[in-house]
Coordinates of C-alpha atoms in Angstrom, one line a residue:
X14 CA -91.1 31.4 23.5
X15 CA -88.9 33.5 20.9
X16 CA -87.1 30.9 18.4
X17 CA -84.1 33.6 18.7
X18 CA -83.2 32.0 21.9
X19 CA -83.3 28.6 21.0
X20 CA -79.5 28.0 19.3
X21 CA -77.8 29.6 22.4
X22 CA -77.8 26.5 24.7
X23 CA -75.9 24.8 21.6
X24 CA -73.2 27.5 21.2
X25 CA -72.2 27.1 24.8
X26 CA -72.0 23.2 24.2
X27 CA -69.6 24.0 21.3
X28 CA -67.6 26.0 23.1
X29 CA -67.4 23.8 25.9
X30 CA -66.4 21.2 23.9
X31 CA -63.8 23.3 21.6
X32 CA -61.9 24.4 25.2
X33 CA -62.1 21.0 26.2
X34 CA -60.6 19.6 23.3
X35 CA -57.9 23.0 23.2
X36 CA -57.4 21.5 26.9
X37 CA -56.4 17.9 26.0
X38 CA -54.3 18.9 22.8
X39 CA -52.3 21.1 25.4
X40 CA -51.9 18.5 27.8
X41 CA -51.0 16.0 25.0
X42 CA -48.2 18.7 23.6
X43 CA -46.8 18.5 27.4
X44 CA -46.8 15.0 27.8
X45 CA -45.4 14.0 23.9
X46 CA -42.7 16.9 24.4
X47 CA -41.9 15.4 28.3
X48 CA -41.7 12.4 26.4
X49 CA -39.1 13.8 23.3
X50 CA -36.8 15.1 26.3
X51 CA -36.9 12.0 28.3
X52 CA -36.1 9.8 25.1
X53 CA -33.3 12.6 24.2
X54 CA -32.4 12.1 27.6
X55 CA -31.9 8.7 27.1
X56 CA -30.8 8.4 24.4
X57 CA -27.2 10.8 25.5
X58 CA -27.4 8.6 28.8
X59 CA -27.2 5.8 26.3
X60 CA -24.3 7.5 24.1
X61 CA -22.3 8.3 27.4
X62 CA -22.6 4.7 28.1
X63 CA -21.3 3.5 24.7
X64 CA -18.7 6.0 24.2
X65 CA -17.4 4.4 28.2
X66 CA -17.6 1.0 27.1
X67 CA -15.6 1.8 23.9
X68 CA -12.5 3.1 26.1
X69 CA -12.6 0.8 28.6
X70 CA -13.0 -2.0 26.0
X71 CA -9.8 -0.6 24.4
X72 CA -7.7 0.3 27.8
X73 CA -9.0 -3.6 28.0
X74 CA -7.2 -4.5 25.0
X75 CA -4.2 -2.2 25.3
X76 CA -3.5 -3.6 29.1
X77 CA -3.7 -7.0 27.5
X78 CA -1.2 -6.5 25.1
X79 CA 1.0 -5.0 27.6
X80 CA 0.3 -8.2 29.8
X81 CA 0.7 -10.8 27.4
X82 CA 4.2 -8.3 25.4
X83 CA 5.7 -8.5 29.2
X84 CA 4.6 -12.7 29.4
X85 CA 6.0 -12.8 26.0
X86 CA 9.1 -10.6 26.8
X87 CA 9.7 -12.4 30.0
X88 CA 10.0 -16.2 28.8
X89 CA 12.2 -15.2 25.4
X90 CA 15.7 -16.5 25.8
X91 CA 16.3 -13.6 23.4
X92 CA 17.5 -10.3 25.2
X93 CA 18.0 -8.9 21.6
X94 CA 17.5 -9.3 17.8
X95 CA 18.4 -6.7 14.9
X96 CA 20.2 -7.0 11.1
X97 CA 22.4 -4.7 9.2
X98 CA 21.6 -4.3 5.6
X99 CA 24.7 -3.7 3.0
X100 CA 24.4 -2.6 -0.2
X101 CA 23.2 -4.3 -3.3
X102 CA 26.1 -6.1 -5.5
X103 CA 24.8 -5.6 -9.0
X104 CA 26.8 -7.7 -10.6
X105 CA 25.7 -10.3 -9.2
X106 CA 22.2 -8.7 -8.1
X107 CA 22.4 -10.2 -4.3
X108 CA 22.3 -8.2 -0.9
X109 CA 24.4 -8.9 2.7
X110 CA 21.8 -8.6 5.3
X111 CA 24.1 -9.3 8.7
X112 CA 21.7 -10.8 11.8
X113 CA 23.1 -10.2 15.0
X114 CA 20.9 -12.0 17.9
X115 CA 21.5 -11.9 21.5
X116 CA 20.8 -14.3 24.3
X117 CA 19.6 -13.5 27.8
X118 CA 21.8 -16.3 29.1
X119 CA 25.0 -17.8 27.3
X120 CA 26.5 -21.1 28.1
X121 CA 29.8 -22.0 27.1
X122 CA 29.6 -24.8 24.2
X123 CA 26.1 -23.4 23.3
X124 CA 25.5 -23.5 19.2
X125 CA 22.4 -21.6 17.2
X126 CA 21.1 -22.0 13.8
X127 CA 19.2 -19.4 11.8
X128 CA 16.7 -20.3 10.0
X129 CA 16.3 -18.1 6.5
X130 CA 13.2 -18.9 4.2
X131 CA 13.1 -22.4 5.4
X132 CA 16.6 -23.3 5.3
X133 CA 19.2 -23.4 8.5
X134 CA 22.5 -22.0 8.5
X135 CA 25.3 -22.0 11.4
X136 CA 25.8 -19.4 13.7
X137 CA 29.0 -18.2 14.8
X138 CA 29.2 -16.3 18.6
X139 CA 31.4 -13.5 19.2
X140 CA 30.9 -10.5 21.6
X141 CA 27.8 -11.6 23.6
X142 CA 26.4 -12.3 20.1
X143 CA 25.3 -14.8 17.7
X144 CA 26.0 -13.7 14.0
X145 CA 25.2 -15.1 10.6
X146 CA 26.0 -13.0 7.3
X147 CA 22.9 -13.7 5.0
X148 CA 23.9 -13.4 1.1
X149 CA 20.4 -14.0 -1.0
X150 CA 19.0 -12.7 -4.3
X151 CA 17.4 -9.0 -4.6
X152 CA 14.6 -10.6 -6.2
X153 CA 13.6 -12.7 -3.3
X154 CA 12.4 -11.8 0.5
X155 CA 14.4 -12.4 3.2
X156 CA 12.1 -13.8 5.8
X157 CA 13.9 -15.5 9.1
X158 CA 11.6 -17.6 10.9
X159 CA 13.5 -18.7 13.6
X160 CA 16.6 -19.4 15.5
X161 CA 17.6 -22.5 17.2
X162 CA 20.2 -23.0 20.3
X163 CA 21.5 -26.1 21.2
X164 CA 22.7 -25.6 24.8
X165 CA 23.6 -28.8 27.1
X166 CA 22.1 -30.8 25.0
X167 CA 18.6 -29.2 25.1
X168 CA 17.3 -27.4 22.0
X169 CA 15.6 -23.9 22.4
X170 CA 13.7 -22.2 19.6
X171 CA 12.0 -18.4 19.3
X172 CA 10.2 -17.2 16.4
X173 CA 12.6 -14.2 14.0
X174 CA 9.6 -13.0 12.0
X175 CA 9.3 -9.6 12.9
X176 CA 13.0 -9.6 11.2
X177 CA 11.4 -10.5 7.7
X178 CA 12.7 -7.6 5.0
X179 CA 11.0 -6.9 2.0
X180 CA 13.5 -6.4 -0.5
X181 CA 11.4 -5.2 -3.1
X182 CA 9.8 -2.6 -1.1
X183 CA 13.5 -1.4 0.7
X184 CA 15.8 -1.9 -2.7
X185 CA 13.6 -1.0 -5.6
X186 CA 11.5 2.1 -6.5
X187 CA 7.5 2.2 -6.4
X188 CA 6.8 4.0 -10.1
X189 CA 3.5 5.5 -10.4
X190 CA 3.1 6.8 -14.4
X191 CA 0.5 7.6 -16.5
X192 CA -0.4 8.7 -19.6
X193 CA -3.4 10.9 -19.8
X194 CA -4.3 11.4 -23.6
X195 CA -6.8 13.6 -24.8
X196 CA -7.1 12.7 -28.6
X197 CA -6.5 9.0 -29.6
X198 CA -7.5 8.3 -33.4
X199 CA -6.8 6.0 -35.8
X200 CA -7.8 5.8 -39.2
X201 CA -5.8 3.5 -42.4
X202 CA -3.5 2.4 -39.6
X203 CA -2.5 6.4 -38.5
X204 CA -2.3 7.3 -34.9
X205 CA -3.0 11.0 -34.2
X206 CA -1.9 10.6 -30.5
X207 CA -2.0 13.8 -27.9
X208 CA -1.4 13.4 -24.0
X209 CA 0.6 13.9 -21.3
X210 CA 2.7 11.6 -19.5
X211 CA 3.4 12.0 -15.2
X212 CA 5.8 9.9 -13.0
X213 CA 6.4 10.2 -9.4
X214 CA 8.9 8.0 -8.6
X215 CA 8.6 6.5 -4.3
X216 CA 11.4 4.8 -2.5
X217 CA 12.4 3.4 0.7
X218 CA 13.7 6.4 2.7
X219 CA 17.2 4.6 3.8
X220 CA 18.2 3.2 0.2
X221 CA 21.5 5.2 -1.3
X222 CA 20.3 5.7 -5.0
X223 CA 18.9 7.6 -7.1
X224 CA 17.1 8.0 -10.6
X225 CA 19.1 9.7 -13.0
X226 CA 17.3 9.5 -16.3
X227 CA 13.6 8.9 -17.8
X228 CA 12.5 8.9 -21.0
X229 CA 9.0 8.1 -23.0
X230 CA 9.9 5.5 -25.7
X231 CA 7.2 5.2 -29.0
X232 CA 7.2 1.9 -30.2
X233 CA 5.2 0.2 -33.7
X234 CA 5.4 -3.2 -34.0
X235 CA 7.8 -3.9 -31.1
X236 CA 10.9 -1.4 -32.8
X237 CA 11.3 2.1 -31.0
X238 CA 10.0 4.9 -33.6
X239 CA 10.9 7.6 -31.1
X240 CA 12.4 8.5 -28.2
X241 CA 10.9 11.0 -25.7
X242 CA 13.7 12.8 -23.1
X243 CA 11.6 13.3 -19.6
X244 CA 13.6 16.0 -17.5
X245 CA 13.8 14.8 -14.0
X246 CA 12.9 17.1 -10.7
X247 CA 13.2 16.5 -7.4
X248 CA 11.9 18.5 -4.5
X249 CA 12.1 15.4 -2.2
X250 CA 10.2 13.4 -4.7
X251 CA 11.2 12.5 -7.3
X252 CA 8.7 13.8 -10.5
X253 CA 9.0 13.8 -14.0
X254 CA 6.7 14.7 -17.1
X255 CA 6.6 15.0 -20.9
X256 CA 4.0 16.3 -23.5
X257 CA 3.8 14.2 -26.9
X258 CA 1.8 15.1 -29.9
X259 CA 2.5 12.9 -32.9
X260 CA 1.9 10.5 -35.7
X261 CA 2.6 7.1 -36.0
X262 CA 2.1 4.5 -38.6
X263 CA 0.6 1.8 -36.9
X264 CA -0.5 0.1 -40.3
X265 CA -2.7 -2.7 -40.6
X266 CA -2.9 -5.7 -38.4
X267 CA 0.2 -3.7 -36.1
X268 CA 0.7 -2.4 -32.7
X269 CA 1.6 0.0 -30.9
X270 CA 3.1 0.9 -27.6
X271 CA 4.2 3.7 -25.6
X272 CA 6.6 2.8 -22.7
X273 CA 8.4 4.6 -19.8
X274 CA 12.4 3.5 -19.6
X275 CA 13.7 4.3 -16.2
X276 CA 17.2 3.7 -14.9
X277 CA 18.8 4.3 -11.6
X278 CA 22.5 4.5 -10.3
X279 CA 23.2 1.4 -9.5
X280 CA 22.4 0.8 -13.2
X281 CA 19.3 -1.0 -12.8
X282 CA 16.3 -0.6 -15.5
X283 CA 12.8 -0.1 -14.7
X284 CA 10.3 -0.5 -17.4
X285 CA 6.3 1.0 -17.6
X286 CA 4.0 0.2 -20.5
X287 CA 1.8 3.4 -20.5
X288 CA -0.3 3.0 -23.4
X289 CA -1.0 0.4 -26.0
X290 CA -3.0 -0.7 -29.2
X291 CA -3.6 -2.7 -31.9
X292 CA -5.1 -2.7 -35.3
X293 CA -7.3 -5.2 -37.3
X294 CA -6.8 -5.6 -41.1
X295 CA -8.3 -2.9 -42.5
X296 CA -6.4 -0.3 -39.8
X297 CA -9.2 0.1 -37.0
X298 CA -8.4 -0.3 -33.4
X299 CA -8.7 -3.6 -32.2
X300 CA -7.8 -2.9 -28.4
X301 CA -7.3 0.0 -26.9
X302 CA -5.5 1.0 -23.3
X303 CA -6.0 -0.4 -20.3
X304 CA -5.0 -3.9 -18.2
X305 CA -3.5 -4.6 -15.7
X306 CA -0.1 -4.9 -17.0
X307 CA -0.2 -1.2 -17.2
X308 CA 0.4 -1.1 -13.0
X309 CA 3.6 -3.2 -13.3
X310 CA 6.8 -2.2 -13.4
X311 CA 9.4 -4.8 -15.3
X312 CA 12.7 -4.8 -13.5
X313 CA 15.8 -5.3 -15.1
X314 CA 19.6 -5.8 -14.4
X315 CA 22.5 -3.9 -15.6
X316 CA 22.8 -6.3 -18.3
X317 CA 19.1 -5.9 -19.2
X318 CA 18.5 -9.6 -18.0
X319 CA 14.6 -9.6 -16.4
X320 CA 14.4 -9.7 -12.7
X321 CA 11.0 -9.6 -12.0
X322 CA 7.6 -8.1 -11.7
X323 CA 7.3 -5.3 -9.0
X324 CA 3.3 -3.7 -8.5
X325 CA 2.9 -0.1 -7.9

């Protein structure tokens, strides 16, 4: 027998086996990518499902609210409830908010009482109304909390909280500065200071005043060194800004401050500390910049008597 003719039986079984195995890998690619589509089948069958849920979870919620708004509009004794804001007296710093609340049903004889941060006042009715003039402090929120009818001798009460005014937010500017230096050095109690100061001023779109001046004020051991004019624009918002490049003496164991003086027309004072140091002994900075009191604005009175804190 020739030896040649041995290794052919072999080669066949190779081959047999390699289509085999090409065979099964094929069918396996079928099956796994059968399996990728089903799963990505799924998988948007699951999304559709979610994404369903989702609205008809919220046209849940929204019906709700329209059920329990009607249940809730249905049993108030209340047809109607708005104020009237006047305008600021600064001499006295206090507002005139008038509330004017309307009854579904009025019975001769009937009485209310508002009640205004906790404390009740007397109604008066006139013209399908009950009326109370509120006159309280600028400083303050006016927050009603409810009204009280006394009506054949039975007492009714409804909640007045969607009335509550902020009277910081409506009366008073939001004031949003900053000072953005780029050189900062001290050395013997000198300040080489270089920046930029920006002020947006924000205010409640229905209040009649406006800011007519700004200005940058240096200041070394609590006495003003100098005064920096800000020029004023307004394209809707208000804006100002200023450059300063200076000098100052801080000296030893001193500080310094940079504030932003803002006033308004009703004569009211807004104050902004923008930057601030201090120096040890031997004229090195002790503290430098930032706190939180740099994101309050210090409100002041005609007078310059101190109102209160308002954050920007």
């Amino acid at each position: 027998m020739d030896n040649n003719e041995n290794p052919k039986p072999k080669k066949n079984i190779n081959l047999i086996i390699t289509a085999v195995c090409l065979i099964i890998c094929g069918l396996l690619y079928i099956k796994i990518s059968t399996l990728e589509n089903n799963l990505l089948s799924m998988q948007n069958t699951l999304n559709t499902l979610n994404n369903n849920y989702s609205i008809l979870n919220s046209s849940i919620g929204s019906i709700s609210n329209d059920v329990r708004n009607s249940l809730n509009e249905a049993s108030s004794m209340l047809a109607k409830t708005n104020y009237s804001i006047g305008e600021i007296n600064s001499e006295n710093n206090t507002v005139e908010v008038k509330f004017n609340i309307t009854p579904k049903e009025y019975k001769e004889g009937s009485t209310a009482e508002i009640y205004i941060n906790n404390v009740p006042y007397d109604m008066t009715y006139s013209n399908g109304d009950f009326v109370y003039t509120y006159t309280g402090p600028i400083e303050t929120d006016i927050n009603p909390d409810k009204i009280e009818i006394l009506s054949n001798g039975v007492s009714y009460s409804e909640s007045l909280e969607s009335l509550s005014i902020n009277t910081k937010e409506m009366f008073f500017p939001y004031i949003y500065a900053d000072f953005n230096y780029s050189k900062s050095d001290v050395a013997n109690g000198k300040l080489n200071l270089e920046g930029d100061v920006n002020v947006n001023y924000a205010k409640y779109s229905d209040t009649d005043y406006e800011i007519v001046s700004a200005k940058a004020i240096a200041l070394v051991n609590d006495k003003t060194v100098k005064e920096y004019t800000c020029e004023l624009e307004n394209n809707g918002d208000v804006y100002s800004y200023i450059h300063i490049s200076d000098t100052f003496d801080v000296g030893n164991s001193g500080n310094f401050r940079l504030m932003l003086v803002t006033a308004d027309s009703r004569g009211y004072i807004y104050e902004n500390t923008l930057y601030g140091l201090s120096t040890n002994s031997s004229g090195n900075i002790l503290n430098d910049g930032n706190s939180n009191k740099y994101y309050l604005t210090k409100v002041y009175d005609i007078n310059h008597n101190f109102l209160f804190n308002k954050e920007n």
